[in-house]
Structures are given as structure tokens and as C-alpha cells.
Amino acid sequence: MTIMSIKPHRIASLLTLLALLSCPCAVRAGGPGFATLAGDPAAVAAGSRMAPRSALVPYPSREEALAGGASSYVVPLEGWKSESVPEGVRYTARFKVRYAWDNRAVLLRVEDVPSSFGIEVNGERAGYSQAGMGRTEFDITGFIRPDYNTVSVVVCEAPAAARIGEGLGASPEAWPGRACVVSQPSVRIDDLFVETSVEDGYGYVALDVVLQSILLNPKEYTIFYELLDPKGEVVAMSQKGIVTDMRSRDTVRFTVRIPDPLAWNHETPDLYTLLVRSRHEGRFVENIALRIGFRTPGTAQGVFTMDGLPVGLYSVRYAARQGKEATAAELERLKWEGYNCIVAEGAPQPDYFYGLCDSLGLYVCDAAHVDTSREPARIDVGGNPSNDPQWLASYIDRMHRMYYASHLHPSVVMYAPARDSRNGYCLYESYMELKRLAPGIPVFYDGADGEWNSDLTASEVLRYPYGVPPSGRVSLVWEMGARELVVLNNRELSVAKGTYRVSVRSGVRTVQTLSGELRLMGGAAFHVPLALPEELRKGSVEVEVSVLKEVSAQETGPGAKVSDLYEVIKAKFPL
């Protein structure tokens, strides 16, 4: 069996989650009902609820994974019928188990339930989750029957978790019915972890592929990856073999290096595609694709940084409530108005929201679903839940749900552990848990009130853009002094490549010419020193810079010219 190393912070997070979510009650074995569980602050999960994991969509083929869209391994549940029950409202739908799903895992995904809820499969209680907003998954493989099955979602009317925001302002009848059934192989790609970095002109990707086996015997698998650049060309690929053990959970690690990566940031949101595939007995059984970006968010002296450079954040609070098309139009408008950061409004957002922000180059501060604004402000006994240890498991569960929902998206560069929830023990531990999950990623909590559990202040994040930033990648400045200089400034975060030519003219006569290649890191400046003759009193300095355009802006194909690949900047400075 091949087991690759797992980073210590991930082991700690996993052990913490298992300890906090373990529940002595077995829903299937006739344990406490959903109403009893919903009334217990310590009951975070029960039955077949899975630990939070990344939002992955499996596809049967490479081509389908790269194209995206609907997958035959994902069956939406529709035609929900609702009825009132003592716990609240029960929603029921039917689905048919396909013949091709024999000997495969069957998982239930439920999204954005406005309260604590339980699930029933074929009339049998199967699982419970205290948190509803965002994505929740249940392994229902042991509950399904051949042919048709029924699934019920029982939305609890008055859960104890209402104290920390679950069901805030929402009715059990408000659930939109977003749920699906997912089929994955008996040895499945259960999760992916991707870390990118740039150093000395090379881009690095650390890829962890987590495999989960539900079999009682070992199996030989081969794991493949491909990295495609923004044009769709493969720039790196590799494979590794692994033998899974009985019901094992193994991690296969790859380290990728490519030269001159294109950067992802709010100015140049260049996206690469990472394709991960599993093969068994000569046949590919699972294909998963995701978009990644080379970027390193952080902080320095209380200021947000991207790739080590300070970036002014202009943020707005926003929640995606109107569907993908309306959300796309709203986000494009906000970007045009000069905003470069979206602070998610109080809960994890739909996956399409993060994908849109990836493409538009909008930074995202993701938010956990914690809001105790209706509770007392005091933090003593009987006061705000944020300082009550009995709610710690609930807070940590929501940190995990937020993190795993979006951590693979390059746009997510910050995390907010709560909204309007005072401060205290649970939020101190939430900050520490986020630092264990995502070292170096800023945590922003505007309710920290100057305490240590926030890396950025509200004044650094929630600023209004007074004007749209100027366009153009490179600015030109003429400086006269002891050494006359032409200064080329790269005003973007990505590398500017191209050529420059500087000519000193006196009338029709060219006095001096300097030229060369240009390679400017983001935010850097390049000086072209000129030694002007003493007798030169009148004349001009003419500068022409040709900067290679970003891949997305290049014009290629039949009839394309070299000039279509470059942005030409010209300036003339009188002496």
C-alpha cells in the first residue's frame, strides 16, 4: 500500500473534526428523533452525514470533465412534495438507481436548507445535520434498493441552533429543494487539496489526491493529473500507482513545476485547468477537473497582500440569491464600479458564485454561517453563544463547512468566521482552526473589536472605490537629475514581458538610442539611465514599449499579426 504524506495541519483538522462530530446516537438504530437532536446544541451530526469535503463533480470521461456542465453521475432530485410533520416540514422526492451504479457508492447532496434537518431514505431515518446552509453530504449506499427509492428532507421548525443563526429569518417552508444523488466508484476520489506558489520564475503546484475505498479487499489504481494553461494546452502531466487496503483512506501527492506561470489576481485573472483521473484495470473510472490560479494571499503589517505586494481592497457585502445569470450580471457591475473584493453575506455561497469570481478576478472573503445578532451582547453565563463552550462544536463545524466549500477556488483569499456575533471563546477557537486549515490566509472578523482574532480591520477591507483604477499595464515616467532616467512601472501584479526602445532626439538628429528586453515583476520598476551630452539643450526623449498581452487578450489564428500579441505604449518627453 502506498500512503503519501499528509500535512500536519490537515491531520490535526481531521482529528479535531472527527472528535467534535462524533455522536453516540445512531439514527438508524432508533436513536433520538430529529426534534430531539435539533434541540441539543452538542448534536452537530448523526447517522450517515459525511465530514465536509470539497465541492467536486465526477465525470465519466476526460472530455466531459474539461467541458463541465451536467454529469451523468449526478442526478438532480426534482418534484418535491411537502407535508407538515411534528418536527417541521418534510420534503420527499423519488429517484431511480441506474443499473450502471451497481457496486458503486451512492451519496446524497443537500444544499441551503434554512434550518437544522434530518434525512430519511425509503422511510428509514438515515442522517442529521445541525447546519443547513451550504452543502451537506450523506453516504446512503447502505440504504438504497434496486430500482426506485424515496428521499425525504425533514426541516426542523425550532432548532436550538437558531441561537447561532441557523434559520435566521427563514421558514422551514423556504427550502428551494436543491439536492441531488451522486454516484462514485467503490474506490473514489474523495477530495483534492491544491496549493500554488511562485518562486524564481517557476510556478509550483502541490496536489494531494485523497482516495476513499469502501471495499473489503485491496485494489490497484493509477492516479493521473494533467495541468492545462489558459489556452487549453497541457503544460505538465504525471501518474502514480497505489494499492488501496480494506476500507482505507489514502493520499497520493504530486509536486508540479512549470516555468513562467501566468498570475491570478484582480487585474489578470488567468486560470489553469487541473484534471485528475483514476484508472483501474486499464479503464478510466473517474475524471474531475477544476480551475486553479497561481497566487499567494497574505498580510503584512495589517495590510492585505497578493504575491507579497500590498493591494488596496475595495469590498462590498453580497449574497448570490438570484441564480447564476443574475449573479454574473451583478458581479460584472460591481467590478466595473471599481470593487475588487466581495465579502460573502453571512454564509457559504453556491459554487457558481465562486467560479464567477474566479473568472472576473474578484477576491472573495468567504463567510461561515454564524450570526448571533439576536442574542444578548453580554458574554457572561447565559449571554452570547460566542463565549459559551457548549457551542464550540457547532462553530468549528461551520468553519470546516465554509473552508471545504470554497478552498479550491483561487478567488477565495480570506475567511470570515462569523457576522455580527460579538466575541469570545468559540470565535477565538474558530480563528485558530482557520489558521490550522489554511496557514497564511487572512482571517477577517469585523466583530473582533481590536482583539487578536482578526488579521485585518474593517477600515482595510470595507472601503468604497472612489474611482475605477486606471487601465494600462505599464506607465512611463521621465526623471531629470544627476542621472536622467526613463522609469517603466509595472502597475499590475502579473509579470510584464516585452521590449523597450528609448531614443534621444535633437531636431531631426538621433543623439542616443537604447533598447532591450523587458521583464518586470508585478509592482516593480525598470530604470533606463541616459547619459545626455552637456551641449544638448533642446530636444526630446521618445519611448516605445511593446508589452506582451495576457493570453486572454491575444488575437491568434489565421491572419493574426505579431502586433496582435502586443500592447504598444508610446510617450514623448521634451527636454
Coordinates of C-alpha atoms in Angstrom, one line a residue:
M1 CA 0.0 0.0 0.0
T2 CA 1.3 3.4 -1.0
I3 CA 0.5 6.2 1.5
M4 CA 1.9 9.6 0.8
S5 CA 2.5 12.2 3.5
I6 CA -0.3 14.4 4.7
K7 CA 0.5 17.9 6.0
P8 CA 0.2 18.1 9.8
H9 CA -2.4 20.8 9.8
R10 CA -4.7 18.6 7.8
I11 CA -4.2 15.7 10.2
A12 CA -5.0 18.0 13.1
S13 CA -8.0 19.4 11.4
L14 CA -9.3 15.9 10.6
L15 CA -8.8 14.6 14.1
T16 CA -10.5 17.7 15.5
L17 CA -13.4 17.3 13.2
L18 CA -13.9 13.6 14.0
A19 CA -13.7 14.3 17.7
L20 CA -16.2 17.1 17.6
L21 CA -18.7 15.5 15.2
S22 CA -18.8 12.0 16.8
C23 CA -22.2 11.4 18.1
P24 CA -23.1 8.4 20.3
C25 CA -26.6 8.2 18.9
A26 CA -27.2 6.0 15.8
V27 CA -30.1 7.4 13.9
R28 CA -30.7 4.2 12.0
A29 CA -30.7 2.1 15.2
G30 CA -33.7 4.0 16.6
G31 CA -31.8 6.7 18.5
P32 CA -33.1 10.2 19.2
G33 CA -35.5 11.6 16.7
F34 CA -34.8 14.7 14.6
A35 CA -36.6 17.0 17.0
T36 CA -34.6 15.8 20.0
L37 CA -31.3 16.2 18.0
A38 CA -32.3 19.7 16.9
G39 CA -32.9 20.7 20.5
D40 CA -29.3 19.7 21.6
P41 CA -26.6 22.2 21.0
A42 CA -24.0 19.4 21.1
A43 CA -25.6 17.3 18.4
V44 CA -23.8 18.5 15.3
A45 CA -24.2 15.5 13.1
A46 CA -25.5 11.9 13.3
G47 CA -26.1 8.9 11.1
S48 CA -24.6 8.9 7.6
R49 CA -23.6 12.6 7.4
M50 CA -20.2 12.8 5.9
A51 CA -17.4 15.1 7.1
P52 CA -17.2 18.3 4.9
R53 CA -15.2 17.9 1.7
S54 CA -14.5 20.0 -1.4
A55 CA -17.2 20.7 -4.0
L56 CA -16.2 18.1 -6.7
V57 CA -18.2 16.9 -9.7
P58 CA -17.1 13.4 -11.1
Y59 CA -17.5 12.8 -14.8
P60 CA -17.2 9.5 -16.9
S61 CA -14.7 10.9 -19.4
R62 CA -11.9 13.4 -19.8
E63 CA -13.8 15.4 -22.4
E64 CA -16.9 15.8 -20.2
A65 CA -14.8 16.9 -17.2
L66 CA -13.0 19.6 -19.2
A67 CA -16.2 20.8 -20.8
G68 CA -18.0 21.0 -17.4
G69 CA -21.8 21.1 -17.3
A70 CA -24.1 18.3 -16.3
S71 CA -22.7 14.9 -15.3
S72 CA -24.4 11.5 -15.8
Y73 CA -23.0 10.6 -12.3
V74 CA -25.1 13.4 -10.7
V75 CA -28.9 13.1 -10.8
P76 CA -30.9 16.2 -9.6
L77 CA -33.8 15.4 -7.3
E78 CA -37.0 17.1 -8.5
G79 CA -40.7 17.1 -8.0
W80 CA -40.5 17.5 -4.2
K81 CA -43.7 17.1 -2.2
S82 CA -44.0 18.7 1.2
E83 CA -46.1 18.0 4.2
S84 CA -46.3 19.2 7.8
V85 CA -44.8 16.9 10.5
P86 CA -44.3 17.4 14.2
E87 CA -40.6 18.3 13.6
G88 CA -41.4 20.9 10.9
V89 CA -41.8 20.2 7.2
R90 CA -40.9 17.0 5.3
Y91 CA -39.9 17.2 1.6
T92 CA -40.0 13.9 -0.3
A93 CA -38.7 13.1 -3.8
R94 CA -38.0 9.8 -5.8
F95 CA -35.1 8.7 -7.8
K96 CA -34.2 5.6 -9.7
V97 CA -30.9 3.7 -9.1
R98 CA -29.3 3.0 -12.5
Y99 CA -28.0 -0.4 -13.4
A100 CA -24.6 1.2 -14.1
W101 CA -24.4 2.2 -10.5
D102 CA -24.1 -1.4 -9.2
N103 CA -21.2 -1.8 -6.8
R104 CA -20.7 2.0 -6.5
A105 CA -21.1 4.5 -3.7
V106 CA -24.3 6.5 -3.7
L107 CA -24.2 9.9 -2.0
L108 CA -26.9 12.4 -1.3
R109 CA -26.0 16.1 -1.6
V110 CA -28.4 18.6 0.0
E111 CA -27.9 22.4 -0.3
D112 CA -29.0 25.5 1.5
V113 CA -31.6 24.1 4.0
P114 CA -32.8 27.0 6.1
S115 CA -32.6 25.1 9.4
S116 CA -31.3 22.0 11.1
F117 CA -32.6 19.0 9.3
G118 CA -32.7 15.2 9.1
I119 CA -32.9 12.8 6.1
E120 CA -34.9 9.6 5.5
V121 CA -34.2 7.1 2.8
N122 CA -37.1 4.7 1.9
G123 CA -38.8 5.7 5.1
E124 CA -35.8 5.0 7.3
R125 CA -34.0 7.7 9.3
A126 CA -30.5 8.0 7.8
G127 CA -28.8 11.1 9.0
Y128 CA -28.9 14.5 10.6
S129 CA -27.1 17.9 10.3
Q130 CA -27.4 20.8 12.6
A131 CA -26.1 23.2 10.0
G132 CA -28.1 23.5 6.8
M133 CA -26.8 26.4 4.7
G134 CA -24.2 25.4 2.2
R135 CA -23.6 21.9 1.0
T136 CA -24.2 18.8 3.2
E137 CA -23.5 15.2 2.1
F138 CA -24.7 11.8 3.3
D139 CA -23.5 8.4 2.3
I140 CA -26.7 6.5 1.7
T141 CA -25.1 3.5 -0.1
G142 CA -26.4 1.1 2.6
F143 CA -29.9 2.4 2.5
I144 CA -30.8 2.2 -1.2
R145 CA -32.7 -0.5 -3.0
P146 CA -32.8 -1.6 -6.7
D147 CA -35.0 0.5 -8.9
Y148 CA -36.9 3.4 -7.3
N149 CA -36.1 5.0 -3.9
T150 CA -37.5 7.8 -1.9
V151 CA -35.5 10.5 -0.1
S152 CA -37.0 12.8 2.5
V153 CA -35.5 16.0 3.9
V154 CA -37.1 16.9 7.3
V155 CA -36.6 20.6 8.0
C156 CA -36.8 21.3 11.7
E157 CA -39.0 24.2 12.8
A158 CA -37.4 25.3 16.1
P159 CA -33.8 24.1 16.4
A160 CA -31.5 25.1 19.2
A161 CA -29.1 26.3 16.5
A162 CA -31.4 29.2 15.8
R163 CA -29.3 30.9 18.5
I164 CA -26.3 31.0 16.3
G165 CA -28.1 31.9 13.1
E166 CA -29.4 28.7 11.7
G167 CA -32.8 29.6 10.1
L168 CA -32.3 33.3 10.8
G169 CA -35.3 35.0 9.3
A170 CA -36.3 31.9 7.3
S171 CA -39.2 29.4 7.4
P172 CA -38.9 25.6 7.0
E173 CA -41.1 26.1 4.0
A174 CA -38.5 28.3 2.3
W175 CA -36.2 25.5 1.2
P176 CA -35.8 25.7 -2.6
G177 CA -35.4 21.9 -2.9
R178 CA -31.8 21.8 -4.1
A179 CA -30.5 18.3 -3.8
C180 CA -29.0 15.6 -5.9
V181 CA -27.8 12.0 -5.8
V182 CA -24.1 11.4 -6.8
S183 CA -22.6 8.1 -7.9
Q184 CA -18.9 7.5 -7.3
P185 CA -16.8 4.3 -7.7
S186 CA -16.2 2.0 -4.8
V187 CA -12.7 3.5 -4.7
R188 CA -13.4 7.1 -5.2
I189 CA -11.6 10.4 -5.5
D190 CA -13.0 11.7 -2.2
D191 CA -11.1 15.1 -2.0
L192 CA -8.5 17.2 -3.6
F193 CA -6.1 19.7 -2.0
V194 CA -4.2 22.2 -4.2
E195 CA -1.6 24.7 -3.1
T196 CA 0.1 27.0 -5.6
S197 CA 3.1 29.3 -5.3
V198 CA 5.6 31.2 -7.5
E199 CA 9.3 31.3 -6.9
D200 CA 12.3 32.4 -9.1
G201 CA 10.1 32.5 -12.2
Y202 CA 8.6 29.0 -11.7
G203 CA 5.1 28.1 -10.6
Y204 CA 4.7 25.2 -8.2
V205 CA 1.6 23.1 -7.5
A206 CA 1.3 20.7 -4.5
L207 CA -1.5 18.4 -5.3
D208 CA -3.0 15.9 -2.8
V209 CA -5.5 13.3 -4.2
V210 CA -7.4 11.6 -1.4
L211 CA -8.8 8.2 -2.2
Q212 CA -11.6 6.5 -0.2
S213 CA -12.3 2.8 -0.6
I214 CA -15.5 1.1 0.6
L215 CA -14.2 -2.4 -0.4
L216 CA -13.2 -5.2 1.8
N217 CA -10.3 -6.2 -0.4
P218 CA -7.3 -4.4 -1.9
K219 CA -7.4 -2.8 -5.4
E220 CA -4.7 -1.5 -7.7
Y221 CA -5.4 2.0 -9.1
T222 CA -3.4 4.6 -11.1
I223 CA -3.9 8.3 -10.4
F224 CA -3.2 10.7 -13.2
Y225 CA -3.1 14.5 -13.4
E226 CA -2.8 17.0 -16.3
L227 CA -2.3 20.7 -15.9
L228 CA -3.6 22.8 -18.8
D229 CA -2.7 26.5 -19.3
P230 CA -5.4 29.2 -20.1
K231 CA -5.2 28.3 -23.8
G232 CA -6.0 24.7 -23.0
E233 CA -2.5 23.3 -23.8
V234 CA -1.1 20.6 -21.5
V235 CA 2.0 22.0 -19.7
A236 CA 2.5 19.2 -17.2
M237 CA 1.3 15.7 -16.5
S238 CA 2.2 12.6 -14.4
Q239 CA 0.9 9.4 -12.9
K240 CA 1.4 7.3 -9.8
G241 CA 0.2 3.8 -8.8
I242 CA -1.4 2.9 -5.5
V243 CA -2.8 -0.3 -3.8
T244 CA -5.8 0.5 -1.6
D245 CA -6.4 -1.5 1.5
M246 CA -9.7 -2.6 3.1
R247 CA -11.9 0.5 3.6
S248 CA -8.8 2.6 3.5
R249 CA -8.3 6.3 3.1
D250 CA -5.1 7.1 1.2
T251 CA -3.4 10.2 -0.2
V252 CA -1.4 10.4 -3.3
R253 CA 0.8 13.5 -3.6
F254 CA 2.2 15.2 -6.8
T255 CA 4.5 18.2 -7.0
V256 CA 4.3 20.1 -10.2
R257 CA 6.7 22.8 -11.6
I258 CA 6.2 24.9 -14.7
P259 CA 8.2 27.9 -16.0
D260 CA 6.8 31.5 -16.2
P261 CA 3.3 30.9 -14.8
L262 CA 0.6 33.4 -15.6
A263 CA -0.6 35.0 -12.3
W264 CA -4.1 35.1 -11.0
N265 CA -5.2 38.4 -9.3
H266 CA -7.8 41.1 -9.6
E267 CA -6.0 42.6 -12.7
T268 CA -5.1 39.4 -14.6
P269 CA -7.3 36.5 -13.5
D270 CA -5.5 33.8 -15.5
L271 CA -6.9 30.4 -14.8
Y272 CA -5.3 27.0 -15.4
T273 CA -7.2 23.7 -15.5
L274 CA -6.2 20.8 -13.3
L275 CA -7.6 17.4 -14.4
V276 CA -7.4 14.4 -12.1
R277 CA -8.2 10.9 -13.2
S278 CA -8.3 7.4 -11.7
R279 CA -7.8 4.2 -13.7
H280 CA -8.5 0.6 -12.7
E281 CA -7.8 -2.5 -14.8
G282 CA -6.9 -0.3 -17.8
R283 CA -10.1 1.7 -17.7
F284 CA -10.6 5.3 -16.5
V285 CA -13.3 5.3 -13.9
E286 CA -13.4 8.9 -12.7
N287 CA -12.5 12.3 -14.0
I288 CA -12.6 15.6 -12.1
A289 CA -11.5 19.0 -13.4
L290 CA -11.1 22.3 -11.5
R291 CA -9.8 25.7 -12.3
I292 CA -6.8 26.9 -10.3
G293 CA -4.7 30.1 -10.2
F294 CA -1.2 30.9 -9.2
R295 CA -1.5 33.4 -6.3
T296 CA -0.3 33.8 -2.7
P297 CA -2.6 36.0 -0.5
G298 CA -1.4 37.2 2.9
T299 CA -1.0 40.2 5.2
A300 CA 1.9 42.5 6.1
Q301 CA 1.6 45.0 9.0
G302 CA -2.2 44.8 8.8
V303 CA -2.4 45.3 5.1
F304 CA -3.7 42.7 2.6
T305 CA -1.1 41.5 0.1
M306 CA -1.1 39.4 -3.0
D307 CA 2.1 37.7 -4.0
G308 CA 3.9 39.9 -1.5
L309 CA 2.6 43.2 -2.9
P310 CA 0.2 45.4 -0.9
V311 CA -3.2 45.6 -2.5
G312 CA -5.9 48.1 -1.6
L313 CA -9.2 46.3 -1.1
Y314 CA -12.5 47.8 -2.2
S315 CA -15.1 45.5 -0.9
V316 CA -18.9 45.1 -0.8
R317 CA -21.0 42.6 1.1
Y318 CA -23.0 40.4 -1.3
A319 CA -25.0 37.2 -1.4
A320 CA -26.0 35.2 -4.5
R321 CA -29.7 34.8 -4.3
Q322 CA -31.0 35.2 -7.9
G323 CA -29.3 32.4 -9.9
K324 CA -26.2 32.2 -12.0
E325 CA -27.1 34.7 -14.8
A326 CA -28.3 37.4 -12.5
T327 CA -25.3 36.9 -10.2
A328 CA -23.0 37.2 -13.1
A329 CA -24.5 40.5 -14.2
E330 CA -24.3 41.9 -10.6
L331 CA -20.7 40.9 -10.2
E332 CA -19.7 42.4 -13.5
R333 CA -21.4 45.6 -12.5
L334 CA -19.5 45.7 -9.2
K335 CA -16.2 45.0 -10.9
W336 CA -16.9 47.9 -13.4
E337 CA -17.7 50.2 -10.4
G338 CA -14.2 49.6 -9.1
Y339 CA -14.8 46.9 -6.4
N340 CA -12.2 44.2 -6.3
C341 CA -13.4 42.2 -3.3
I342 CA -16.7 40.5 -2.3
V343 CA -17.4 39.7 1.3
A344 CA -19.9 36.8 1.3
E345 CA -23.0 37.8 3.2
G346 CA -23.2 35.5 6.2
A347 CA -23.0 32.0 4.7
P348 CA -21.2 29.9 2.1
Q349 CA -22.4 30.7 -1.4
P350 CA -23.4 28.5 -4.3
D351 CA -20.4 27.0 -6.2
Y352 CA -21.2 29.0 -9.3
F353 CA -20.6 32.3 -7.3
Y354 CA -17.0 31.3 -6.6
G355 CA -16.5 30.3 -10.2
L356 CA -17.7 33.6 -11.5
C357 CA -15.4 35.5 -9.1
D358 CA -12.5 33.3 -10.3
S359 CA -13.2 34.3 -13.9
L360 CA -13.8 38.0 -13.2
G361 CA -10.8 38.5 -10.9
L362 CA -12.8 39.3 -7.8
Y363 CA -11.3 38.5 -4.4
V364 CA -13.7 36.7 -2.0
C365 CA -13.9 36.8 1.8
D366 CA -15.9 33.6 2.4
A367 CA -18.2 33.6 5.4
A368 CA -19.2 30.9 7.9
H369 CA -22.9 30.7 8.7
V370 CA -22.7 32.1 12.2
D371 CA -24.8 35.2 13.2
T372 CA -25.7 35.7 16.9
S373 CA -27.0 39.3 16.5
R374 CA -30.4 38.3 18.0
E375 CA -28.7 37.1 21.2
P376 CA -27.6 39.2 24.2
A377 CA -24.5 41.3 23.7
R378 CA -23.0 40.3 27.1
I379 CA -20.6 37.4 27.2
D380 CA -21.2 36.1 30.7
V381 CA -23.2 32.9 31.6
G382 CA -26.5 32.9 29.6
G383 CA -25.2 35.6 27.3
N384 CA -24.0 35.4 23.7
P385 CA -23.3 31.9 22.4
S386 CA -19.9 33.0 21.0
N387 CA -18.5 32.8 24.5
D388 CA -20.3 29.6 25.5
P389 CA -18.2 26.4 25.2
Q390 CA -21.2 24.2 24.6
W391 CA -21.5 25.7 21.1
L392 CA -17.8 25.1 20.2
A393 CA -18.5 22.0 18.1
S394 CA -21.1 23.9 16.1
Y395 CA -18.8 26.8 15.4
I396 CA -15.9 24.5 14.4
D397 CA -18.2 22.5 12.1
R398 CA -19.2 25.7 10.4
M399 CA -15.6 26.7 9.9
H400 CA -15.0 23.3 8.2
R401 CA -18.1 23.6 6.0
M402 CA -17.0 27.1 4.8
Y403 CA -13.4 26.1 4.2
Y404 CA -14.1 22.9 2.2
A405 CA -16.9 24.6 0.2
S406 CA -14.6 27.0 -1.5
H407 CA -10.9 26.5 -0.7
L408 CA -10.1 25.2 -4.2
H409 CA -11.2 28.5 -5.8
P410 CA -8.3 31.0 -6.4
S411 CA -10.7 33.9 -5.7
V412 CA -11.1 32.9 -2.1
V413 CA -8.3 34.8 -0.3
M414 CA -9.9 35.5 3.1
Y415 CA -12.2 33.8 5.6
A416 CA -14.8 35.4 8.0
P417 CA -15.7 33.1 10.9
A418 CA -18.9 35.0 11.8
R419 CA -21.1 38.0 11.2
D420 CA -22.3 40.3 13.9
S421 CA -21.6 37.7 16.7
R422 CA -19.8 39.6 19.4
N423 CA -16.6 37.8 20.5
G424 CA -15.4 35.1 22.9
Y425 CA -14.1 31.6 23.3
C426 CA -15.9 30.0 20.3
L427 CA -14.6 32.6 17.9
Y428 CA -11.1 32.5 19.4
E429 CA -11.0 28.8 18.7
S430 CA -12.6 29.4 15.3
Y431 CA -9.7 31.7 14.4
M432 CA -7.2 29.1 15.5
E433 CA -9.0 26.4 13.5
L434 CA -9.0 28.5 10.3
K435 CA -5.2 29.1 10.8
R436 CA -4.7 25.3 11.0
L437 CA -6.8 24.7 7.9
A438 CA -5.3 27.5 5.8
P439 CA -2.0 28.8 7.2
G440 CA -1.1 32.2 5.9
I441 CA -4.6 33.0 4.6
P442 CA -6.0 36.2 6.2
V443 CA -9.0 35.9 8.7
F444 CA -11.3 38.9 8.8
Y445 CA -13.8 39.3 11.6
D446 CA -15.2 42.8 11.9
G447 CA -16.6 42.0 15.3
A448 CA -13.1 41.3 16.8
D449 CA -13.1 44.9 18.2
G450 CA -9.4 45.2 18.2
E451 CA -8.7 41.7 19.6
W452 CA -6.2 39.3 18.1
N453 CA -8.6 37.0 16.2
S454 CA -8.7 39.1 13.1
D455 CA -5.8 39.8 10.7
L456 CA -7.4 42.8 9.0
T457 CA -9.6 45.7 10.3
A458 CA -12.9 46.8 8.7
S459 CA -11.2 50.0 7.5
E460 CA -8.7 47.9 5.5
V461 CA -11.4 45.7 3.9
L462 CA -14.7 47.5 3.6
R463 CA -13.7 50.5 1.6
Y464 CA -15.6 52.3 -1.2
P465 CA -13.9 52.7 -4.6
Y466 CA -13.9 56.4 -5.4
G467 CA -13.0 55.8 -9.0
V468 CA -12.2 52.9 -11.3
P469 CA -8.5 52.1 -11.3
P470 CA -6.7 53.4 -14.4
S471 CA -6.2 51.0 -17.3
G472 CA -2.9 50.1 -18.8
R473 CA -0.2 47.7 -17.7
V474 CA 3.0 49.9 -17.8
S475 CA 3.4 53.6 -17.0
L476 CA 6.3 55.7 -18.3
V477 CA 8.0 58.4 -16.2
W478 CA 10.8 60.8 -17.2
E479 CA 13.0 61.9 -14.4
M480 CA 15.7 64.5 -14.8
G481 CA 18.5 64.9 -12.3
A482 CA 22.1 63.8 -11.8
R483 CA 21.2 60.7 -13.8
E484 CA 18.5 61.3 -16.3
L485 CA 16.1 58.3 -16.3
V486 CA 13.2 56.8 -18.1
V487 CA 11.3 54.7 -15.5
L488 CA 9.0 51.9 -16.6
N489 CA 6.5 50.9 -13.9
N490 CA 4.5 47.7 -14.0
R491 CA 1.2 48.7 -12.4
E492 CA -0.2 45.2 -12.3
L493 CA 0.5 42.1 -10.2
S494 CA 1.5 39.8 -13.1
V495 CA 4.8 39.8 -14.9
A496 CA 5.1 42.3 -17.8
K497 CA 7.2 41.0 -20.7
G498 CA 8.3 42.7 -23.9
T499 CA 10.8 45.1 -25.4
Y500 CA 11.7 48.8 -25.0
R501 CA 13.3 51.4 -27.2
V502 CA 14.4 54.8 -25.9
S503 CA 15.6 57.5 -28.4
V504 CA 17.1 60.9 -27.5
R505 CA 16.5 63.3 -30.4
S506 CA 17.6 66.8 -31.1
G507 CA 15.6 68.2 -34.0
V508 CA 15.8 65.5 -36.8
R509 CA 19.0 64.1 -35.4
T510 CA 19.0 61.0 -33.1
V511 CA 21.6 61.6 -30.4
Q512 CA 21.3 58.3 -28.5
T513 CA 19.3 55.1 -28.7
L514 CA 18.9 52.4 -26.1
S515 CA 16.8 49.2 -26.5
G516 CA 16.5 45.8 -24.9
E517 CA 14.1 43.2 -23.5
L518 CA 11.7 44.0 -20.6
R519 CA 10.7 41.6 -17.8
L520 CA 9.0 43.3 -14.9
M521 CA 7.7 41.5 -11.9
G522 CA 4.3 42.8 -10.6
G523 CA 4.6 46.2 -9.0
A524 CA 8.3 46.6 -10.0
A525 CA 10.0 49.4 -11.8
F526 CA 12.7 49.3 -14.5
H527 CA 15.2 52.2 -15.0
V528 CA 16.7 53.2 -18.3
P529 CA 19.6 55.5 -17.5
L530 CA 20.6 58.1 -20.1
A531 CA 23.9 60.0 -20.4
L532 CA 22.8 63.1 -22.1
P533 CA 25.5 65.3 -23.8
E534 CA 26.3 68.6 -21.9
E535 CA 25.6 70.6 -25.1
L536 CA 22.2 69.2 -25.6
R537 CA 19.8 72.0 -24.6
K538 CA 16.7 71.2 -26.7
G539 CA 15.2 68.0 -27.9
S540 CA 13.1 65.1 -26.7
V541 CA 13.1 61.7 -25.3
E542 CA 10.9 59.2 -27.2
V543 CA 9.9 56.0 -25.6
E544 CA 8.2 53.0 -27.2
V545 CA 7.4 49.9 -25.1
S546 CA 5.8 46.7 -26.5
V547 CA 4.3 44.6 -23.8
L548 CA 3.1 41.0 -24.4
K549 CA -0.7 40.9 -23.9
E550 CA -2.3 38.5 -21.4
V551 CA -3.3 35.2 -23.1
S552 CA -7.0 36.0 -22.9
A553 CA -6.4 39.3 -24.9
Q554 CA -4.2 37.9 -27.6
E555 CA -5.6 37.6 -31.1
T556 CA -4.5 34.3 -32.7
G557 CA -5.5 32.2 -35.6
P558 CA -5.4 32.8 -39.4
G559 CA -4.5 36.3 -40.3
A560 CA -3.1 37.2 -36.9
K561 CA -0.1 39.5 -36.9
V562 CA 2.8 39.8 -34.4
S563 CA 1.3 43.2 -33.4
D564 CA -1.9 41.4 -32.3
L565 CA 0.1 39.8 -29.5
Y566 CA 1.5 43.1 -28.0
E567 CA 0.2 46.3 -26.5
V568 CA 2.3 49.2 -27.7
I569 CA 2.9 52.2 -25.4
K570 CA 4.4 55.4 -26.7
A571 CA 5.4 58.6 -24.9
K572 CA 7.4 61.7 -25.8
F573 CA 9.1 63.9 -23.1
P574 CA 10.5 67.3 -24.0
L575 CA 13.9 68.2 -22.7

